[in-house]
Amino acid sequence: MNLNFTYKLLNGKKVELFFILIVLASFLPIHIILKFLLMIVIFGIFHLKNLKWYLIVSLTVLFFVSNFSVFIVDKELKKDGTYQYYSIGGVVEGVDASLGTIIFGKITGNIEGFRTNYSIEKEYFRMRLPFYSALISFRNDAIDKLYYGSNKQITLIPAMFYGEKRYISAKDTENFTLAGLNHILAISGQHVGIILLVIFSLLYKLPFKLKMVISSVMILLFIPIAGFKIPVLRAAVFVLIITIAYTFDVKVRMNKLILWVASLFLIVEPDVLNSPSFALSFLAVYGISQVDRDYFSDHKFLSGVMVGIYATVFTTPYILANFGMINLLSFLNSILISPFAFLIILLGIFSLLSVKLVIPIGILAERVTYNFIDLLSKITEFGFILKYVPVWVGMLTIVILFILSTLHYRYILLFGFLILFYPGKVNKLVAFPDLSHSRGYFLLGDTSEVYFEGSSYEFRYRFLPEYVKNGGGRYLDFGYIDVGYDTKFLKIAHPDQFSNRVCLDRNGCEIVLVTSKKALKKINLLDNTTYVTYSKKILADKIITPPYYLYR
């Protein structure tokens, strides 16, 4: 593509219209191939003056690779002796393959929380990349040495540098959530930025353009080391495009470049807007681009605060509409945790050379970091809220913010925080959220009650979101929660007391939750009583599986 034409596109008003049309096309209820063809037409119209055949071919190849293949990047041994396989985008079900294998076929996927589950309905062919397979094996070996070599004490370096979060305990994960620092655990553009800072520091004597080129190569090598995480791939693309712009002296406005690159991602993967990681990454980076860097150039700390505030104002509507929990002081906590994050990632870089040398320092660094996160979660807990807004309210707020940004009304954007005052509504109901391996219910009305026992994943991504969506707050009158640790998400006034609406494994209430076959033998099934169970192994005429809501 002619760089002068790209310059004109990115600095004119066309890029906003290009982005809007691509987004609208991605929402059309048509087959994904038809979406792609429509987007290619839109791309062609906006790049008509210098459209090259290899651009269309490149986008087409990337589209089919992204949507009709899975790349096996990791595997985990399960309790039953079989392996769970992971691709770039999420979990792959019903497959047997080696690391570094690309499987082409008919792929279907569904999003569950932050995880996407893929299944291969029909496999056409597969190929293996030995070079990447060797890198992945090297990565996994380094993670094992860090974790087991430190007697299971090092867990942050595997998460923040290698993209492996499964060793972090549920309690520590909750502290990160309460402090609004979950993005620190997920490898993203921020981590790539820190790595670039380290590389630039080591190459400080070289010319700027040469440092940009070397840094781009290092980031490309970092992709498999980080486990081929989608946010890292996106960040790497941004780095490469910015490198090309600097190398060829193409000056563009950052917010327009972000819209243009996001449009390319949508063309390659039209359904990527359904991905929370993409949406949050894009909104955060676009929010940061609204900061007037010239005005704050002499006030570094204030500039850092404003970067966090603008990122928060753009991501808050999406978070409240989809997850219902946020710490409004996360921007401040992000600044405070930055030195610790820098140290952890620096140790990750050195672990590529020698794991043994990193372990002693890593144990101390992680211990201090975890203690600091625990402190931040306690000090800023008052800024953590549970609140849901309707999806249309979140979307409308984002559209308004986008319009204001194009009109350069930077400070008016801060009124986006008014979404926090959107009136909530408490439903009066007894609800049994859809749970696979856990059990629980919540009751909302004049008094609130909760019961949950099971995995932390289902509590965070299935049970808690439904509780908040129906108007539940942080404080309850009665309840019991067991997710392997004392949760701070919900505070219970009388944990040992329950109302007379729901009974557990006994009669005497309107609804009885039957938890096991053993409990069923002790219960006489009565008329005018509703019996429910999560277990598909329990069969009885009067027992039903949770219909989700009972007695609104």
XYZ file of C-alpha atoms in Angstrom:
552
model
C 0.000 0.000 0.000
C 1.241 3.497 -0.846
C 2.299 5.090 2.445
C 1.242 8.578 1.335
C -2.277 7.313 0.679
C -2.308 5.560 4.061
C -1.188 8.823 5.632
C -4.099 10.674 4.025
C -6.587 7.987 5.075
C -5.461 7.921 8.698
C -5.317 11.686 9.108
C -8.608 12.474 7.350
C -12.149 11.867 8.513
C -12.486 8.755 6.370
C -11.024 6.418 8.960
C -13.924 6.973 11.400
C -16.467 6.201 8.681
C -14.417 3.165 7.588
C -14.435 1.855 11.172
C -18.164 2.482 11.674
C -19.097 0.631 8.476
C -16.872 -2.330 9.387
C -18.419 -2.531 12.871
C -21.963 -2.364 11.474
C -21.109 -5.109 8.977
C -19.788 -7.317 11.803
C -23.194 -7.146 13.544
C -25.173 -8.311 10.499
C -26.911 -11.685 11.101
C -25.423 -13.312 8.011
C -22.926 -16.112 7.397
C -19.369 -15.255 8.375
C -18.083 -15.625 4.794
C -20.703 -13.146 3.559
C -19.622 -10.756 6.308
C -16.032 -11.047 5.163
C -16.929 -10.410 1.521
C -18.929 -7.323 2.510
C -16.039 -6.029 4.603
C -13.603 -6.615 1.739
C -15.838 -4.495 -0.475
C -15.818 -1.727 2.143
C -12.032 -2.047 2.463
C -11.676 -1.837 -1.300
C -13.796 1.313 -1.516
C -11.741 3.155 1.084
C -8.419 1.989 -0.401
C -9.528 2.210 -4.019
C -6.863 4.648 -5.183
C -4.041 2.232 -4.513
C -5.577 -1.184 -3.976
C -3.143 -4.072 -4.513
C -4.070 -7.684 -5.133
C -1.696 -8.939 -2.447
C -3.616 -6.952 0.209
C -6.833 -8.792 -0.602
C -4.998 -12.131 -0.760
C -3.320 -11.494 2.613
C -6.598 -10.579 4.310
C -8.323 -13.594 2.746
C -5.614 -16.022 3.909
C -5.685 -14.559 7.430
C -9.490 -14.785 7.466
C -9.580 -18.491 6.607
C -6.712 -19.325 8.968
C -8.368 -17.415 11.845
C -11.858 -18.837 11.367
C -11.304 -22.329 9.995
C -8.321 -23.618 11.950
C -7.010 -24.055 15.478
C -3.366 -23.856 16.505
C -2.513 -26.214 19.396
C -0.260 -24.179 21.678
C -0.524 -26.016 25.001
C -1.911 -29.099 26.716
C -2.673 -30.047 30.310
C -2.951 -33.489 31.909
C -6.399 -33.991 33.470
C -7.319 -36.175 36.429
C -8.711 -38.933 34.203
C -5.329 -39.314 32.449
C -6.351 -37.558 29.233
C -5.089 -34.213 27.961
C -6.917 -30.911 27.687
C -5.696 -29.027 24.618
C -5.511 -25.268 24.196
C -5.423 -23.183 21.050
C -4.554 -19.514 20.570
C -8.144 -18.532 21.312
C -9.173 -21.002 24.012
C -9.945 -24.626 24.886
C -10.159 -27.253 22.122
C -12.492 -30.144 22.855
C -12.342 -33.661 21.429
C -8.923 -33.492 19.798
C -5.622 -35.356 20.010
C -2.596 -33.506 18.630
C 1.008 -32.513 19.244
C 2.089 -29.046 20.299
C 2.588 -26.732 17.350
C -0.068 -28.480 15.229
C -2.451 -26.459 13.052
C -5.752 -28.252 12.390
C -7.886 -27.019 9.497
C -11.570 -27.850 9.398
C -15.079 -26.781 10.348
C -14.660 -25.077 13.716
C -17.404 -24.007 16.120
C -16.892 -22.111 19.339
C -18.835 -20.610 22.227
C -17.672 -17.951 24.683
C -17.924 -18.740 28.384
C -16.692 -15.946 30.620
C -13.268 -15.038 29.291
C -12.763 -18.494 27.785
C -13.762 -19.744 24.361
C -14.473 -23.458 23.892
C -13.784 -24.786 20.379
C -14.916 -28.048 18.848
C -13.831 -29.477 15.501
C -16.930 -30.722 13.718
C -14.998 -31.841 10.656
C -11.226 -32.004 10.137
C -9.857 -31.444 6.637
C -6.105 -31.693 7.250
C -3.404 -30.758 9.746
C 0.182 -29.607 9.688
C 2.886 -29.232 12.312
C 5.391 -26.403 12.803
C 8.527 -27.946 14.390
C 10.157 -24.575 15.120
C 7.192 -23.271 17.075
C 6.749 -26.648 18.704
C 10.321 -26.384 20.027
C 9.659 -22.855 21.339
C 6.468 -23.964 23.084
C 8.279 -26.909 24.663
C 11.029 -24.540 25.831
C 8.367 -22.240 27.305
C 6.574 -25.049 29.154
C 9.873 -26.370 30.487
C 10.786 -22.915 31.830
C 7.377 -22.594 33.520
C 7.738 -26.004 35.203
C 11.244 -25.183 36.412
C 10.096 -21.856 37.851
C 7.073 -23.323 39.605
C 8.378 -26.646 40.870
C 11.961 -25.451 41.279
C 10.731 -22.799 43.703
C 8.647 -25.335 45.635
C 5.496 -23.896 44.046
C 6.240 -20.387 45.319
C 6.751 -18.646 41.960
C 3.423 -18.117 40.203
C 3.444 -14.502 38.988
C 6.360 -14.838 36.557
C 4.646 -17.749 34.738
C 1.435 -15.666 34.578
C 2.763 -12.216 33.688
C 5.585 -13.247 31.345
C 4.721 -16.715 30.025
C 0.920 -16.333 30.058
C 0.313 -19.307 32.372
C -2.141 -18.319 35.146
C -3.277 -21.720 36.407
C -0.812 -21.714 39.312
C -2.223 -18.551 40.895
C -4.569 -19.389 43.771
C -8.222 -18.372 43.727
C -7.686 -16.200 46.798
C -4.852 -14.253 45.136
C -6.927 -13.915 41.954
C -9.721 -12.424 44.046
C -7.328 -9.859 45.537
C -6.313 -8.812 42.019
C -10.006 -8.479 41.093
C -10.869 -6.446 44.189
C -7.960 -4.108 43.447
C -9.056 -3.822 39.803
C -5.780 -5.311 38.592
C -6.881 -8.406 36.683
C -5.369 -6.884 33.556
C -1.946 -7.208 35.193
C -2.309 -11.004 35.185
C -3.460 -11.184 31.555
C -0.575 -10.597 29.152
C -1.547 -7.617 27.038
C -0.259 -4.455 25.430
C 0.918 -3.170 28.804
C 3.286 -6.112 29.186
C 4.507 -5.656 25.630
C 5.142 -2.001 26.477
C 7.246 -2.939 29.500
C 9.261 -5.395 27.401
C 9.841 -2.659 24.811
C 11.024 -0.365 27.603
C 13.533 -3.000 28.768
C 14.802 -3.585 25.218
C 15.116 0.155 24.571
C 17.059 0.510 27.831
C 19.494 -2.235 26.807
C 19.929 -0.754 23.311
C 20.077 2.906 24.387
C 23.193 3.657 22.298
C 21.670 2.567 18.989
C 19.734 4.883 16.619
C 16.005 5.130 17.355
C 14.805 3.516 14.115
C 17.206 0.590 14.527
C 15.949 0.075 18.085
C 12.381 -0.006 16.754
C 13.257 -2.679 14.187
C 15.125 -4.849 16.737
C 12.296 -4.427 19.243
C 9.752 -5.564 16.662
C 11.736 -8.747 16.013
C 11.974 -9.409 19.764
C 8.218 -8.929 20.175
C 7.569 -11.451 17.387
C 9.742 -13.966 19.249
C 7.878 -13.144 22.468
C 4.536 -14.265 20.962
C 5.164 -18.045 21.325
C 6.946 -17.490 24.653
C 3.762 -15.837 25.961
C 1.678 -18.789 24.822
C 0.256 -17.218 21.667
C -2.212 -15.136 23.657
C -4.623 -13.119 21.529
C -3.886 -9.793 23.317
C -0.156 -10.299 22.653
C -0.821 -10.939 18.965
C -2.872 -7.747 18.772
C -0.230 -5.748 20.635
C 2.467 -7.146 18.336
C 0.491 -6.009 15.291
C 0.237 -2.516 16.766
C 3.986 -2.481 17.426
C 4.768 -3.610 13.867
C 2.503 -0.984 12.318
C 3.913 1.773 14.521
C 7.432 0.580 13.660
C 6.659 0.819 9.949
C 5.190 4.287 10.475
C 8.283 5.515 12.337
C 10.693 3.844 9.929
C 9.118 5.511 6.905
C 8.387 8.791 8.749
C 4.620 8.410 8.388
C 3.070 10.701 11.007
C -0.453 9.665 12.046
C -2.756 10.373 14.952
C -2.768 7.473 17.371
C -6.555 7.326 17.826
C -7.075 7.003 14.068
C -4.384 4.337 13.798
C -6.154 2.364 16.535
C -9.483 2.538 14.662
C -7.840 1.460 11.418
C -6.025 -1.508 12.986
C -9.183 -2.544 14.854
C -11.004 -2.522 11.503
C -8.408 -4.894 10.053
C -8.918 -7.252 13.000
C -12.668 -7.227 12.356
C -12.148 -8.010 8.667
C -9.920 -10.966 9.496
C -12.190 -12.182 12.305
C -15.697 -10.638 11.975
C -16.938 -12.122 15.251
C -14.018 -10.797 17.309
C -16.277 -8.126 18.866
C -17.793 -10.975 20.905
C -14.408 -11.452 22.555
C -14.185 -9.567 25.885
C -10.385 -9.419 25.672
C -10.525 -7.712 22.268
C -13.261 -5.279 23.277
C -11.555 -4.278 26.533
C -8.109 -4.009 24.906
C -9.451 -1.833 22.100
C -11.517 0.409 24.400
C -8.646 0.858 26.869
C -6.086 1.741 24.195
C -8.525 4.043 22.415
C -9.279 5.761 25.723
C -5.565 6.260 26.364
C -5.211 7.854 22.919
C -7.502 10.674 24.082
C -4.947 11.979 26.586
C -3.392 15.297 25.557
C 0.248 14.246 25.846
C 1.606 17.741 25.061
C -0.332 19.339 27.906
C 0.831 16.775 30.440
C 4.390 16.430 29.131
C 5.768 18.351 32.109
C 3.638 16.502 34.655
C 4.537 12.825 34.333
C 2.561 11.509 37.306
C -0.553 13.508 36.364
C -0.206 12.206 32.819
C -0.116 8.635 34.139
C -3.237 9.264 36.221
C -5.099 10.715 33.232
C -4.078 7.726 31.084
C -5.686 5.435 33.672
C -8.811 7.587 33.995
C -9.443 7.749 30.244
C -8.864 4.000 29.886
C -11.316 3.414 32.745
C -14.045 5.693 31.395
C -14.050 3.839 28.066
C -13.955 0.326 29.547
C -16.434 0.894 32.410
C -19.634 0.725 30.253
C -18.527 -2.579 28.713
C -17.503 -4.065 32.069
C -20.752 -3.062 33.799
C -22.840 -4.429 30.916
C -21.026 -7.770 30.765
C -19.399 -8.574 34.113
C -20.971 -6.307 36.694
C -17.905 -5.679 38.834
C -15.293 -2.938 38.779
C -12.899 -1.069 41.053
C -13.064 2.610 40.187
C -9.614 3.144 41.686
C -7.988 0.587 39.394
C -6.241 3.364 37.446
C -4.467 4.489 40.613
C -3.640 0.924 41.655
C -2.223 0.296 38.161
C 0.252 3.139 38.625
C 1.245 1.937 42.098
C 1.778 -1.656 40.942
C 3.803 -0.689 37.842
C 7.272 -0.964 39.488
C 6.414 -4.453 40.750
C 5.085 -5.488 37.325
C 8.263 -4.161 35.706
C 10.414 -6.237 38.087
C 8.360 -9.425 37.540
C 8.562 -9.116 33.743
C 12.273 -8.280 33.922
C 12.816 -11.475 35.917
C 10.794 -13.321 33.264
C 13.190 -12.072 30.589
C 16.215 -13.205 32.620
C 14.566 -16.608 33.213
C 15.026 -17.257 29.490
C 18.749 -17.292 30.195
C 18.883 -18.950 33.619
C 15.931 -20.116 35.715
C 18.153 -21.038 38.667
C 19.449 -17.490 39.048
C 15.942 -16.045 38.899
C 14.297 -18.315 41.492
C 15.797 -16.799 44.716
C 15.070 -13.221 43.646
C 11.721 -14.244 42.150
C 10.474 -15.794 45.401
C 11.216 -12.578 47.308
C 9.822 -10.314 44.562
C 6.589 -12.269 44.309
C 6.112 -12.406 48.063
C 6.413 -8.612 48.272
C 4.135 -8.161 45.242
C 1.397 -10.407 46.614
C 1.519 -8.630 49.980
C 1.253 -5.281 48.212
C -1.717 -6.475 46.132
C -3.409 -7.702 49.305
C -2.821 -4.275 50.873
C -4.219 -2.455 47.822
C -7.305 -4.677 47.774
C -8.024 -3.786 51.408
C -7.294 -0.064 51.131
C -9.247 0.469 47.902
C -12.008 -2.054 48.568
C -14.480 0.817 49.019
C -13.978 1.596 45.307
C -15.024 -1.917 44.279
C -18.665 -2.171 43.230
C -21.009 -4.841 41.939
C -23.386 -3.315 39.409
C -24.961 -4.348 36.116
C -26.403 -2.059 33.463
C -28.442 -3.228 30.454
C -26.354 -4.000 27.375
C -28.084 -1.258 25.381
C -27.110 1.317 28.031
C -23.472 0.216 27.877
C -23.444 0.272 24.072
C -25.126 3.694 23.923
C -22.591 5.118 26.362
C -19.677 3.784 24.294
C -21.180 5.278 21.104
C -21.584 8.666 22.804
C -17.990 8.534 24.041
C -16.812 7.679 20.536
C -18.737 10.621 19.026
C -17.364 13.023 21.638
C -13.833 11.788 20.974
C -14.132 12.445 17.236
C -15.283 15.995 18.061
C -12.200 16.403 20.328
C -14.254 17.048 23.487
C -11.702 15.285 25.683
C -12.791 16.513 29.101
C -16.494 16.004 28.446
C -15.632 12.309 28.053
C -15.282 12.089 31.827
C -19.063 12.430 32.091
C -19.105 8.822 30.895
C -18.762 7.886 34.565
C -22.399 8.958 35.009
C -23.287 5.418 33.908
C -22.437 4.402 37.469
C -25.612 6.183 38.596
C -27.896 4.263 36.242
C -30.733 3.063 38.524
C -30.589 -0.597 39.396
C -33.574 -2.870 39.955
C -33.833 -5.709 42.444
C -35.902 -8.633 41.200
C -37.883 -10.597 43.738
C -37.084 -14.196 42.926
C -35.370 -17.412 43.829
C -32.753 -18.225 41.177
C -30.717 -21.329 40.411
C -28.010 -20.249 37.914
C -26.831 -22.739 35.298
C -23.910 -24.555 36.937
C -22.078 -27.599 35.602
C -19.994 -28.826 38.523
C -21.219 -26.662 41.409
C -24.494 -25.990 43.206
C -26.134 -22.932 44.584
C -29.001 -20.484 44.555
C -29.770 -16.927 45.549
C -32.923 -15.304 46.847
C -33.642 -11.603 46.365
C -36.472 -9.588 47.874
C -37.161 -8.109 51.292
C -34.249 -10.186 52.570
C -31.383 -11.533 50.462
C -30.025 -15.026 50.761
C -27.246 -16.914 48.979
C -25.902 -20.438 48.949
C -22.988 -21.644 46.834
C -20.607 -24.569 47.012
C -18.235 -25.434 44.184
C -15.503 -24.149 41.896
C -14.159 -20.603 41.888
C -14.531 -20.414 38.088
C -18.272 -21.072 38.151
C -18.702 -18.749 41.106
C -16.967 -15.866 39.303
C -18.273 -16.363 35.774
C -21.679 -18.032 36.193
C -23.115 -17.572 39.647
C -21.906 -14.098 40.630
C -22.755 -12.372 37.294
C -26.343 -13.641 37.419
C -26.657 -12.572 41.039
C -25.487 -9.034 40.213
C -27.552 -8.853 36.999
C -30.734 -9.408 39.005
C -29.966 -6.593 41.406
C -27.940 -8.322 44.093
C -25.465 -6.165 46.000
C -22.366 -6.904 48.027
C -24.207 -7.352 51.318
C -26.570 -10.214 52.183
C -28.788 -11.005 55.131
C -28.177 -14.757 55.139
C -25.983 -17.188 53.323
C -23.186 -19.662 52.847
C -20.360 -19.504 50.315
C -17.673 -22.106 49.838
C -15.318 -21.723 46.874
C -12.261 -23.012 48.701
C -11.579 -19.681 50.438
C -13.397 -16.836 52.151
C -14.772 -14.716 49.332
C -14.818 -10.940 49.695
C -17.130 -10.366 46.728
C -20.218 -10.902 48.898
C -20.480 -10.010 52.578
C -22.936 -12.032 54.636
C -24.534 -10.699 57.819
C -25.575 -14.065 59.321
C -23.756 -16.869 57.478
C -25.226 -19.650 59.614
C -28.858 -18.610 59.228
C -31.236 -19.290 56.356
C -34.792 -18.243 55.644
C -37.741 -20.586 55.233
C -37.933 -20.197 51.433
C -35.287 -22.798 50.496
C -34.129 -25.860 52.428
C -31.059 -27.981 51.787
C -31.713 -31.742 51.844
C -34.703 -31.447 54.191
C -38.406 -30.647 54.119
C -39.977 -27.614 55.714
C -39.649 -25.028 52.915
C -41.399 -24.094 49.685
C -38.352 -25.248 47.711
C -35.920 -28.039 48.590
C -32.469 -28.270 46.992
C -31.449 -31.938 46.825
C -27.668 -32.182 46.698
C -27.003 -35.919 46.366
C -28.503 -39.406 46.075
C -27.599 -40.012 49.701
C -29.593 -36.961 50.765
C -32.568 -38.040 48.621
C -32.933 -41.269 50.618
C -33.566 -39.229 53.769
C -36.244 -37.002 52.208
C -39.914 -37.898 51.813
C -41.151 -36.128 48.691
C -44.186 -34.095 49.708
C -46.951 -32.475 47.687
C -47.011 -28.653 47.346
C -43.212 -28.614 47.607
C -40.802 -28.002 44.739
C -37.689 -30.203 44.718
C -34.727 -29.245 42.538
C -31.270 -30.712 41.964
C -28.165 -29.934 39.923
C -27.226 -33.609 39.711
C -28.325 -35.296 36.496
C -27.835 -38.670 38.243
C -30.813 -38.119 40.553
C -34.070 -39.243 38.977
C -37.456 -38.885 40.662
C -40.924 -37.840 39.531
C -41.136 -34.781 41.755
C -37.535 -33.594 41.343
C -36.692 -31.170 38.566
C -33.444 -29.670 37.344
C -33.242 -25.942 38.130
C -35.401 -23.991 35.662
C -33.110 -21.080 36.535
C -35.834 -18.876 38.070
C -38.560 -19.892 40.499
C -41.299 -17.731 41.963
C -40.637 -14.250 40.628
